[in-house]
mmCIF file of C-alpha atoms and ligand atoms in Angstrom:
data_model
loop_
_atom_site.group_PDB
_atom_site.id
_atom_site.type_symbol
_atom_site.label_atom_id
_atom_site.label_comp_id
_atom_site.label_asym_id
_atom_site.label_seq_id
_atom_site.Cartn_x
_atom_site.Cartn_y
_atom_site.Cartn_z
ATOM 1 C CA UNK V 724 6.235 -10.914 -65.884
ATOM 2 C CA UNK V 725 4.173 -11.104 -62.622
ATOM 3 C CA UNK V 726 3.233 -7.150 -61.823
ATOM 4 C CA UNK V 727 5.224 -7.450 -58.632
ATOM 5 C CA UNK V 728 8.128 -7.428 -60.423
ATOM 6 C CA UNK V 729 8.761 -3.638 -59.348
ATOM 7 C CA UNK V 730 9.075 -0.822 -62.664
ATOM 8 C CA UNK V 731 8.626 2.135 -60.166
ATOM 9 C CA UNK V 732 10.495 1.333 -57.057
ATOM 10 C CA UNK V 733 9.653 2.850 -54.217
ATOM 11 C CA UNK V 734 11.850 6.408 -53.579
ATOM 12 C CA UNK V 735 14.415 6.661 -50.672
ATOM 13 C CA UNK V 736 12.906 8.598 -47.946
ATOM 14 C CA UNK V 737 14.559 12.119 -48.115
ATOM 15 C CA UNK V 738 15.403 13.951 -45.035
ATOM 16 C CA UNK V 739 13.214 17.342 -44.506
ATOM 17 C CA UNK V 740 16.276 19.688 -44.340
ATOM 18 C CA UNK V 741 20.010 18.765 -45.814
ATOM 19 C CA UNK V 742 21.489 16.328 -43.414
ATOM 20 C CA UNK V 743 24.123 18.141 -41.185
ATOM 21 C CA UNK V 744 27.209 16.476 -39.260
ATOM 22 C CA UNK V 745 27.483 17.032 -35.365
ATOM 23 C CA UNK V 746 31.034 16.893 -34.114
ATOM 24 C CA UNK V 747 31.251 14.175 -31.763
ATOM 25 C CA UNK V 748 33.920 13.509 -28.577
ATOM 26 C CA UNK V 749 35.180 9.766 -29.100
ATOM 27 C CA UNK V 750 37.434 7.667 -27.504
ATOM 28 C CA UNK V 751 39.953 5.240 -29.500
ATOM 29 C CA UNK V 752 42.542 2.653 -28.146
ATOM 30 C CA UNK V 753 46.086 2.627 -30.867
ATOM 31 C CA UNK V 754 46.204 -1.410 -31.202
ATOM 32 C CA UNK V 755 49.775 -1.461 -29.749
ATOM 33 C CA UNK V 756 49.296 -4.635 -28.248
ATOM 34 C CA UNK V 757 46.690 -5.776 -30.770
ATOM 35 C CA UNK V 758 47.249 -10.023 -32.292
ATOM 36 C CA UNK V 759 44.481 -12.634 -32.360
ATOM 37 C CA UNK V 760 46.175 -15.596 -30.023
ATOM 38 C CA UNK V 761 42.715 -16.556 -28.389
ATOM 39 C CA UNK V 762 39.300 -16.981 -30.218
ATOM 40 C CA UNK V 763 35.972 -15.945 -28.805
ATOM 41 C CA UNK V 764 34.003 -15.247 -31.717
ATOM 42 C CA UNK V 765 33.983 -17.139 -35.301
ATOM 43 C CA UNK V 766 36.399 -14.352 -36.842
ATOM 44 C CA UNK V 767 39.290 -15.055 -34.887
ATOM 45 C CA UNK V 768 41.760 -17.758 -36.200
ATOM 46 C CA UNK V 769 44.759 -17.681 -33.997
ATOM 47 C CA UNK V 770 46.683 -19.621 -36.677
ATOM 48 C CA UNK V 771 46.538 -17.349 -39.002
ATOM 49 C CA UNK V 772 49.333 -14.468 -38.567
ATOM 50 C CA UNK V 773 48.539 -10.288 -38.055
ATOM 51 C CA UNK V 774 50.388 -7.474 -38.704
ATOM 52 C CA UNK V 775 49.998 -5.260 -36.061
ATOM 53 C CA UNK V 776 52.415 -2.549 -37.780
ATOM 54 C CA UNK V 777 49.382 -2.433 -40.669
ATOM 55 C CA UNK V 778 46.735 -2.399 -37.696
ATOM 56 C CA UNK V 779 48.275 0.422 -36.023
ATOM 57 C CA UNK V 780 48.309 2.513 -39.638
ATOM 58 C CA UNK V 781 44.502 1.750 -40.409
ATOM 59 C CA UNK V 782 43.674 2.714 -37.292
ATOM 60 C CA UNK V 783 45.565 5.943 -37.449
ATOM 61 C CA UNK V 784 43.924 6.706 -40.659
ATOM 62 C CA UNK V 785 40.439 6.288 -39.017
ATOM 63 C CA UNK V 786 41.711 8.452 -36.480
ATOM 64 C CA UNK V 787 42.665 11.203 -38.681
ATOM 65 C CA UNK V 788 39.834 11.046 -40.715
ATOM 66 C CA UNK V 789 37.972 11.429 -37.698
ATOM 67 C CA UNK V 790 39.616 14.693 -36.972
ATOM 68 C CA UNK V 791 39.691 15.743 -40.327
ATOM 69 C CA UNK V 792 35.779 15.306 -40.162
ATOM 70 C CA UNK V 793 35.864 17.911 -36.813
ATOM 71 C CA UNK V 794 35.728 15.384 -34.381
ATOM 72 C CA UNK V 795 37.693 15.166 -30.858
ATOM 73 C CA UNK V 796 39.644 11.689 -30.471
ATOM 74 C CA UNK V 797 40.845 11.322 -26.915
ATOM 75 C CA UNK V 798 43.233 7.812 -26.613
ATOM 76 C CA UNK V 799 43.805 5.762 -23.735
ATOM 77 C CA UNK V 800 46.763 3.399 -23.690
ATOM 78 C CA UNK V 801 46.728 -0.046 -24.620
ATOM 79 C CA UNK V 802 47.690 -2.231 -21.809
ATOM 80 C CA UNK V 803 50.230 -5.419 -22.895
ATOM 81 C CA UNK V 804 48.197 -8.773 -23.094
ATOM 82 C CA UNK V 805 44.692 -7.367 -23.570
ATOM 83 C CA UNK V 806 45.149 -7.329 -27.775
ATOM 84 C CA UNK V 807 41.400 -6.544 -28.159
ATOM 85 C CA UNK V 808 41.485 -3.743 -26.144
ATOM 86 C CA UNK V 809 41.482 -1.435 -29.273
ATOM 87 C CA UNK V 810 37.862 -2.295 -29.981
ATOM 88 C CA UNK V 811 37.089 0.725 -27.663
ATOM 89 C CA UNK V 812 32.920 0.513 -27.963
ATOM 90 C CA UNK V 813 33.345 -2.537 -25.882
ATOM 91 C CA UNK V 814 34.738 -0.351 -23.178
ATOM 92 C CA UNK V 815 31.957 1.443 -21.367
ATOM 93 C CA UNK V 816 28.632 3.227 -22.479
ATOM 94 C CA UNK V 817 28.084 6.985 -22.236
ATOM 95 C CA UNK V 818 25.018 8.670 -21.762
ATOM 96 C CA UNK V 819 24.510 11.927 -20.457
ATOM 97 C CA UNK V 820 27.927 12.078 -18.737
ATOM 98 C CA UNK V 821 26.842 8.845 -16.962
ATOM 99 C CA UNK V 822 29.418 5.907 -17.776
ATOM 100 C CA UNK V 823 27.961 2.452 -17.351
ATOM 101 C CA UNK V 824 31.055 0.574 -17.255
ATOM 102 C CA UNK V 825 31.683 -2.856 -18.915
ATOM 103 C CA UNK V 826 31.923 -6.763 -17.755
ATOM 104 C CA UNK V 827 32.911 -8.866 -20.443
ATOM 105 C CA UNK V 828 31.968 -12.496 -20.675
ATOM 106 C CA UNK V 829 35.245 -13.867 -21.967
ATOM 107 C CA UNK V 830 38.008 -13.802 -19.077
ATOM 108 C CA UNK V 831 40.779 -13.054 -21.793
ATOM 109 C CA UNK V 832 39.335 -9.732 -21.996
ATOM 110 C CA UNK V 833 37.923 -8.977 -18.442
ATOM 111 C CA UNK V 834 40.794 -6.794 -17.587
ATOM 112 C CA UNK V 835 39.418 -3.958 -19.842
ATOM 113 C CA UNK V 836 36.798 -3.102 -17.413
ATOM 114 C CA UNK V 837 38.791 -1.912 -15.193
ATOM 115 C CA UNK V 838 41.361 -0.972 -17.023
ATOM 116 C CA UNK V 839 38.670 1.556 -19.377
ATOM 117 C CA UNK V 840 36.669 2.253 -16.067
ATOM 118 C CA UNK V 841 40.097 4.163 -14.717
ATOM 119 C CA UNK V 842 40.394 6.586 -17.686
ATOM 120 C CA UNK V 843 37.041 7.729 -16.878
ATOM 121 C CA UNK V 844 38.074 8.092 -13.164
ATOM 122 C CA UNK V 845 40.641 9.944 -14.592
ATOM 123 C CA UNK V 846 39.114 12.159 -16.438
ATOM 124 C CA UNK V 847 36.702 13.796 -14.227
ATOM 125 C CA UNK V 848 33.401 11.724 -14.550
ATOM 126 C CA UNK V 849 31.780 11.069 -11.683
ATOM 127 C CA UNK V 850 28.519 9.270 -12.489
ATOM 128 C CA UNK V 851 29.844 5.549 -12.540
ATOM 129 C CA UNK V 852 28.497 2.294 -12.380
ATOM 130 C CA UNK V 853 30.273 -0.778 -12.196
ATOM 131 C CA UNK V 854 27.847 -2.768 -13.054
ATOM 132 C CA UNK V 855 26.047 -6.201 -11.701
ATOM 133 C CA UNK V 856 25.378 -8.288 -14.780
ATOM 134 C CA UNK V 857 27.787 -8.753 -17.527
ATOM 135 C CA UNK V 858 27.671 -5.949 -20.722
ATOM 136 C CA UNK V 859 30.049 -5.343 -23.822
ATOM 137 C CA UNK V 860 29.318 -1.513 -23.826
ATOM 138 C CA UNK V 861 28.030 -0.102 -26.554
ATOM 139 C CA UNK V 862 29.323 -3.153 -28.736
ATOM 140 C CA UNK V 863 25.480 -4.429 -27.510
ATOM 141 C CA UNK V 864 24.380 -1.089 -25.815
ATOM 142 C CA UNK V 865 23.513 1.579 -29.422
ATOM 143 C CA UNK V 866 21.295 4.878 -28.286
ATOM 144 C CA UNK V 867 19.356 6.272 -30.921
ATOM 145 C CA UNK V 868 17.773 9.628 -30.053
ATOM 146 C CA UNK V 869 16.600 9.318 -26.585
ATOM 147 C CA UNK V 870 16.239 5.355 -26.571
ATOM 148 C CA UNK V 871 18.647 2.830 -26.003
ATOM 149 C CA UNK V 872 18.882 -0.515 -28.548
ATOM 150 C CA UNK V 873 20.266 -3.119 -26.274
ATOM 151 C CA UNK V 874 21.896 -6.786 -27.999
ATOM 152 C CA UNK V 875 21.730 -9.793 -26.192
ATOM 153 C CA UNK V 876 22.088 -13.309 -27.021
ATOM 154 C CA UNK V 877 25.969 -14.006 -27.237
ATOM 155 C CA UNK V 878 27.231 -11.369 -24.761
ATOM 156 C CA UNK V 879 25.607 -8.810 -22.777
ATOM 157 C CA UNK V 880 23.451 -10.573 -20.163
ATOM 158 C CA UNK V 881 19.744 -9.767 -21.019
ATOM 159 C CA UNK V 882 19.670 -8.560 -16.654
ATOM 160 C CA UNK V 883 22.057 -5.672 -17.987
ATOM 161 C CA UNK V 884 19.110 -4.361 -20.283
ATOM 162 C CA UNK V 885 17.271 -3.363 -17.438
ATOM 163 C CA UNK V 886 20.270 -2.601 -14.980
ATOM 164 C CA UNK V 887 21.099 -0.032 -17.713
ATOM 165 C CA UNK V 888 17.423 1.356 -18.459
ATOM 166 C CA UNK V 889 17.540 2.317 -14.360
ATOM 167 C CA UNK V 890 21.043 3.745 -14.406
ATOM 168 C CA UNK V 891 20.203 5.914 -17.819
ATOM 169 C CA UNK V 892 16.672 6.673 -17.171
ATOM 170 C CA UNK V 893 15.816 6.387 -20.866
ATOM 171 C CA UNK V 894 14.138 3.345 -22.282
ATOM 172 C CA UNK V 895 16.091 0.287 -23.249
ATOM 173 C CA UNK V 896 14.656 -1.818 -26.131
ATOM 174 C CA UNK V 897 15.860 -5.646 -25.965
ATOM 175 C CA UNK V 898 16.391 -7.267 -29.017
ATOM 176 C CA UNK V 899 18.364 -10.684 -29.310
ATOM 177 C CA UNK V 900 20.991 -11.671 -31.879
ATOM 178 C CA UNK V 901 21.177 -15.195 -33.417
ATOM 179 C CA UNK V 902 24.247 -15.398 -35.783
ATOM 180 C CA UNK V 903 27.301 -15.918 -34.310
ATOM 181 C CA UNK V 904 29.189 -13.929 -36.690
ATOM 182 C CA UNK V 905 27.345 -11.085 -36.020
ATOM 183 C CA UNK V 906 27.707 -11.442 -31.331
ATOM 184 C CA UNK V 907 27.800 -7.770 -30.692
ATOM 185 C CA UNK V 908 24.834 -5.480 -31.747
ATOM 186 C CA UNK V 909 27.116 -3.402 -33.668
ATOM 187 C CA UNK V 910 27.994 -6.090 -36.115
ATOM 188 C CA UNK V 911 24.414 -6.395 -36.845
ATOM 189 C CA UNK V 912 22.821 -2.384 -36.426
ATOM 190 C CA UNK V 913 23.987 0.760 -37.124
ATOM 191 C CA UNK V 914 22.551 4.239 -35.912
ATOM 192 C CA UNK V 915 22.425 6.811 -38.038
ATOM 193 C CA UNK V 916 21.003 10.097 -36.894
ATOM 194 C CA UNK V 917 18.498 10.539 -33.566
ATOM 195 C CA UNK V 918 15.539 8.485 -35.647
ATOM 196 C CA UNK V 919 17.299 6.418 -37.931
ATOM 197 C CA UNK V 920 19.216 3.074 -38.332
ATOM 198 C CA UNK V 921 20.630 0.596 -40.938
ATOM 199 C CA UNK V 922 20.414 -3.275 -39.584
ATOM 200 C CA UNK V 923 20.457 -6.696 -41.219
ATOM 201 C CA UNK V 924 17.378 -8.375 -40.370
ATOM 202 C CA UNK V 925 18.541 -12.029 -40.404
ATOM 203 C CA UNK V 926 20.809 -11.707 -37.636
ATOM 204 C CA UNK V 927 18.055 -11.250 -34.920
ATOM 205 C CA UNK V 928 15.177 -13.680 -34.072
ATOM 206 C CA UNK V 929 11.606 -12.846 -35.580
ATOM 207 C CA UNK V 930 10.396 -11.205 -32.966
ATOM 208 C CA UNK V 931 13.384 -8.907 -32.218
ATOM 209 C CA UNK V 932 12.602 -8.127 -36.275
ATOM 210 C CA UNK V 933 9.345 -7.554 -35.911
ATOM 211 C CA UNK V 934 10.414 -5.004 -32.918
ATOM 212 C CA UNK V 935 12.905 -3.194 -35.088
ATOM 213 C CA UNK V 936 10.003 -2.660 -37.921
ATOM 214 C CA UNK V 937 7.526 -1.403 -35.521
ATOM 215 C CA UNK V 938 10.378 1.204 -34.066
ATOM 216 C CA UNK V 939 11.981 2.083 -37.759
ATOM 217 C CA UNK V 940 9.458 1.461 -40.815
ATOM 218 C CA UNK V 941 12.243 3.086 -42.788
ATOM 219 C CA UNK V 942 15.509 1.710 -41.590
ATOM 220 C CA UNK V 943 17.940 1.165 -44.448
ATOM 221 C CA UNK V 944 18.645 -2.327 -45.109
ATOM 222 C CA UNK V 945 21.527 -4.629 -45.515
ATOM 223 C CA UNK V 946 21.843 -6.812 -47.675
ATOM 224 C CA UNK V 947 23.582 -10.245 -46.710
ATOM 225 C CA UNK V 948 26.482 -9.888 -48.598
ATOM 226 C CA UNK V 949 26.810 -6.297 -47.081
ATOM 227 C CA UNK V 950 26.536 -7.428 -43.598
ATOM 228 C CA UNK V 951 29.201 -10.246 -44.238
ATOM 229 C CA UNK V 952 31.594 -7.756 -45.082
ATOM 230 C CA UNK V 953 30.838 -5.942 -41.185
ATOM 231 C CA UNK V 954 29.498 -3.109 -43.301
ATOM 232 C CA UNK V 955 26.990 -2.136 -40.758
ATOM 233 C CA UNK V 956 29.912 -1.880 -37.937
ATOM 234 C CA UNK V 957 29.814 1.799 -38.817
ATOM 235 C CA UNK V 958 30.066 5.471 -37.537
ATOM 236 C CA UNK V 959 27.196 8.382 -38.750
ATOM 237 C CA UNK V 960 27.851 11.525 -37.038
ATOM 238 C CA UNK V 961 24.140 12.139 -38.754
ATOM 239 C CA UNK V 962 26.154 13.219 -42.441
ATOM 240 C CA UNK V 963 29.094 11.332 -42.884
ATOM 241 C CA UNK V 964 28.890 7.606 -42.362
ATOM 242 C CA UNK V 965 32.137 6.006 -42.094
ATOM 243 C CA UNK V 966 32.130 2.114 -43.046
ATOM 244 C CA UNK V 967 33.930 -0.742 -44.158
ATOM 245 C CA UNK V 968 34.358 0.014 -47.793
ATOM 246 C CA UNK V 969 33.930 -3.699 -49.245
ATOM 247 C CA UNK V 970 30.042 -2.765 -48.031
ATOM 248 C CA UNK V 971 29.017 -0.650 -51.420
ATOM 249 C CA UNK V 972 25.307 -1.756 -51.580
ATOM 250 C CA UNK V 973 25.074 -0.047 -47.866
ATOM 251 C CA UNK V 974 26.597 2.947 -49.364
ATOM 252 C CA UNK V 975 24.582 3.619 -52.200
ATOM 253 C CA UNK V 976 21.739 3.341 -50.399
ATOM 254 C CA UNK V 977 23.254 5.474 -47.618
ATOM 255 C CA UNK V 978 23.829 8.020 -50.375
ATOM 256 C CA UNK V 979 20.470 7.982 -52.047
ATOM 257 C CA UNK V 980 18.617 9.345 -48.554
ATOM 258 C CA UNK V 981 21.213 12.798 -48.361
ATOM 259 C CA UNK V 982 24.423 10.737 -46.361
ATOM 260 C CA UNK V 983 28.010 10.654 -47.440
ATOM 261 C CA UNK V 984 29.430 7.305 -46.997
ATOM 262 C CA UNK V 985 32.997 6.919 -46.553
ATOM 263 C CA UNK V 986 35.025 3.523 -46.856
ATOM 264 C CA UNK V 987 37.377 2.751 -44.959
ATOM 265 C CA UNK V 988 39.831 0.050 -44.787
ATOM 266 C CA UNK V 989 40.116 -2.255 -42.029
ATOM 267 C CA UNK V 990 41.125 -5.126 -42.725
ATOM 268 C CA UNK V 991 43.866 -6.160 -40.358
ATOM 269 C CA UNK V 992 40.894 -5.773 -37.310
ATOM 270 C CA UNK V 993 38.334 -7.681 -39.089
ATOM 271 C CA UNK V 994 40.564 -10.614 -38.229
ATOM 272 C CA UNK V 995 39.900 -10.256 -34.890
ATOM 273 C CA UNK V 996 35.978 -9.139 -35.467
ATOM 274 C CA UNK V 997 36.001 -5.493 -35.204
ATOM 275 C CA UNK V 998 36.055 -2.594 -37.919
ATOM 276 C CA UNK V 999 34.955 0.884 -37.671
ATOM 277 C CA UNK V 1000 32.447 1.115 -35.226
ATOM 278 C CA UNK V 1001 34.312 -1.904 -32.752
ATOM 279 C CA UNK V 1002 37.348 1.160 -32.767
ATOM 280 C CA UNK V 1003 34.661 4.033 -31.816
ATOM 281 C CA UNK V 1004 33.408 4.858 -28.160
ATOM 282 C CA UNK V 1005 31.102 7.497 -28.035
ATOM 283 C CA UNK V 1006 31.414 9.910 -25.511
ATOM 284 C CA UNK V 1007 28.286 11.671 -25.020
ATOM 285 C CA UNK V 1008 28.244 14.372 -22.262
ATOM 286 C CA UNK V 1009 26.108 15.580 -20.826
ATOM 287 C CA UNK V 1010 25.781 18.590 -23.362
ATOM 288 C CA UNK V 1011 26.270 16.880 -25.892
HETATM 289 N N1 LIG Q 1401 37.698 -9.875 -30.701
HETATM 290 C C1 LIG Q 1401 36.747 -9.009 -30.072
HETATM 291 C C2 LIG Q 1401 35.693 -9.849 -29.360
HETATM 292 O O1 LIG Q 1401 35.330 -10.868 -29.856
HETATM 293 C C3 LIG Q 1401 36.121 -8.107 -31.087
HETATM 294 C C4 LIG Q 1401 35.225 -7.069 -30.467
HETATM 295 C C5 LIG Q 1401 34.556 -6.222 -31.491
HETATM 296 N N2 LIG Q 1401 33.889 -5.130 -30.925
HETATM 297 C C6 LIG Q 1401 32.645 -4.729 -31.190
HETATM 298 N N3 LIG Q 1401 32.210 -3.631 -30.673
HETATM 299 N N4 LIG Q 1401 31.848 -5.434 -31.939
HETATM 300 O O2 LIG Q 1401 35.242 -9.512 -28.293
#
């Protein structure tokens, strides 16, 4: 047996003090209206047939489980004919109370700019953009800490990494995705807590790789099975990391460095693409 063939593997890195949960104001979008009649990414297959009543009760469960975690879930309506409108991260980013609004690339879904941008009218924030270059919020736009990871490569227009870096003032790291199953960087990287994230390495070119080592020596990650379940299209609130459940390699690894991973089932959306994280726009004010 060649003496690389590990005895003593190396330890998870353990966090300094018990990992603590910070309650988190998110927005979510009930899937109403939500079917898969178009398809702009390889997960949608019109032909085969949804059930939005079993849509609308997994997303209530993530909801409540949300709430039963001490978060704040605000909803906006679902508008009739935009059925991907319940993957709310694609609506807008949120940093600081600023709200970069989104322009998606696909014209079956370019009414939810707008149509997102108005609740935050609505509700009192005044520090909008509406933006020049094409982004899918933070389906592409993730901050960790004070830095922003920015996808590009299937839909946020690689312009909008510095468009964004000038509205937020913080600094946006580009990194370019190159499976098509994984087209948002959500599908692909997960954050954790202010200094860590979880990503699958094969779905971003070598040098966007090489960039995420440099940044994270430690990151958790995926395994390919795990990330072709969507498991790192997930939610940490920096304790409790809430994922699709079929991903159980990313949870025991999530659970050997101090998180609590929770499963959760999803299925129904993951015809369309989305799961957990797709459903989850952060809200970060500016106190927050
Ligand atoms: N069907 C949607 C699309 O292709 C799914 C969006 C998933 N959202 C996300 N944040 N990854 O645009």
């Amino acid at each position: 047996m060649p003496v690389t063939e590990v005895i003593n593997p190396q330890p998870a890195p353990q966090p300094a003090a018990p990992r603590t949960a910070r309650p988190r104001r998110l927005l979510m979008c009930r899937p109403n209206h939500y079917d898969v009649y178009y398809s702009i990414n390889p997960w949608m297959h019109p032909e085969k047939p949804v059930d939005t009543g079993l849509a609308v009760l997994q997303w209530e469960r993530l909801r409540e489980l949300y709430m039963s975690l001490g978060h704040t879930v605000e909803v906006i309506d679902s508008l009739p004919g935009l059925p991907d409108m319940v993957f709310a991260a694609n609506g807008a980013t949120v940093v600081d109370g600023k709200v970069l609004a989104a322009r998606f690339r696909h014209m079956e879904r370019t009414a939810e700019g707008p149509g997102y941008l108005a609740w935050f009218q609505r509700n009192g924030y005044q520090d909008v953009l509406w933006p020049e270059f094409i982004n899918e919020g933070e389906g592409d736009y993730l901050p960790v800490g004070r830095r922003i990871l920015a996808g590009t490569g299937f839909r946020t227009d690689q312009r909008s990494h510095y468009e964004a870096q000038e509205f937020f003032g913080l600094p946006v790291t580009s990194l370019t995705l190159v499976n098509p199953r994984h087209y948002h960087l959500d599908t692909a990287l997960s954050v954790l807590s202010d200094t860590e994230i979880m990503y699958w390495p094969e779905a971003f070119t070598p040098g966007s790789q090489a960039v995420l080592r440099e940044l994270y020596p430690n990151a958790v990650l995926a395994t390919a099975d795990d990330a072709a379940v969507f498991g790192l299209n997930a939610f940490s609130d920096g304790y409790n990391v809430l994922l699709p459940q079929a991903a159980s390699g990313l949870s025991e690894q999530l659970k050997a460095r101090g998180f609590n991973p929770i499963g959760v089932d999803l299925s129904e959306l993951l015809l369309a693409g989305g799961s957990v994280k797709c459903c989850t726009l952060e809200l970060r004010d500016r106190d927050s």
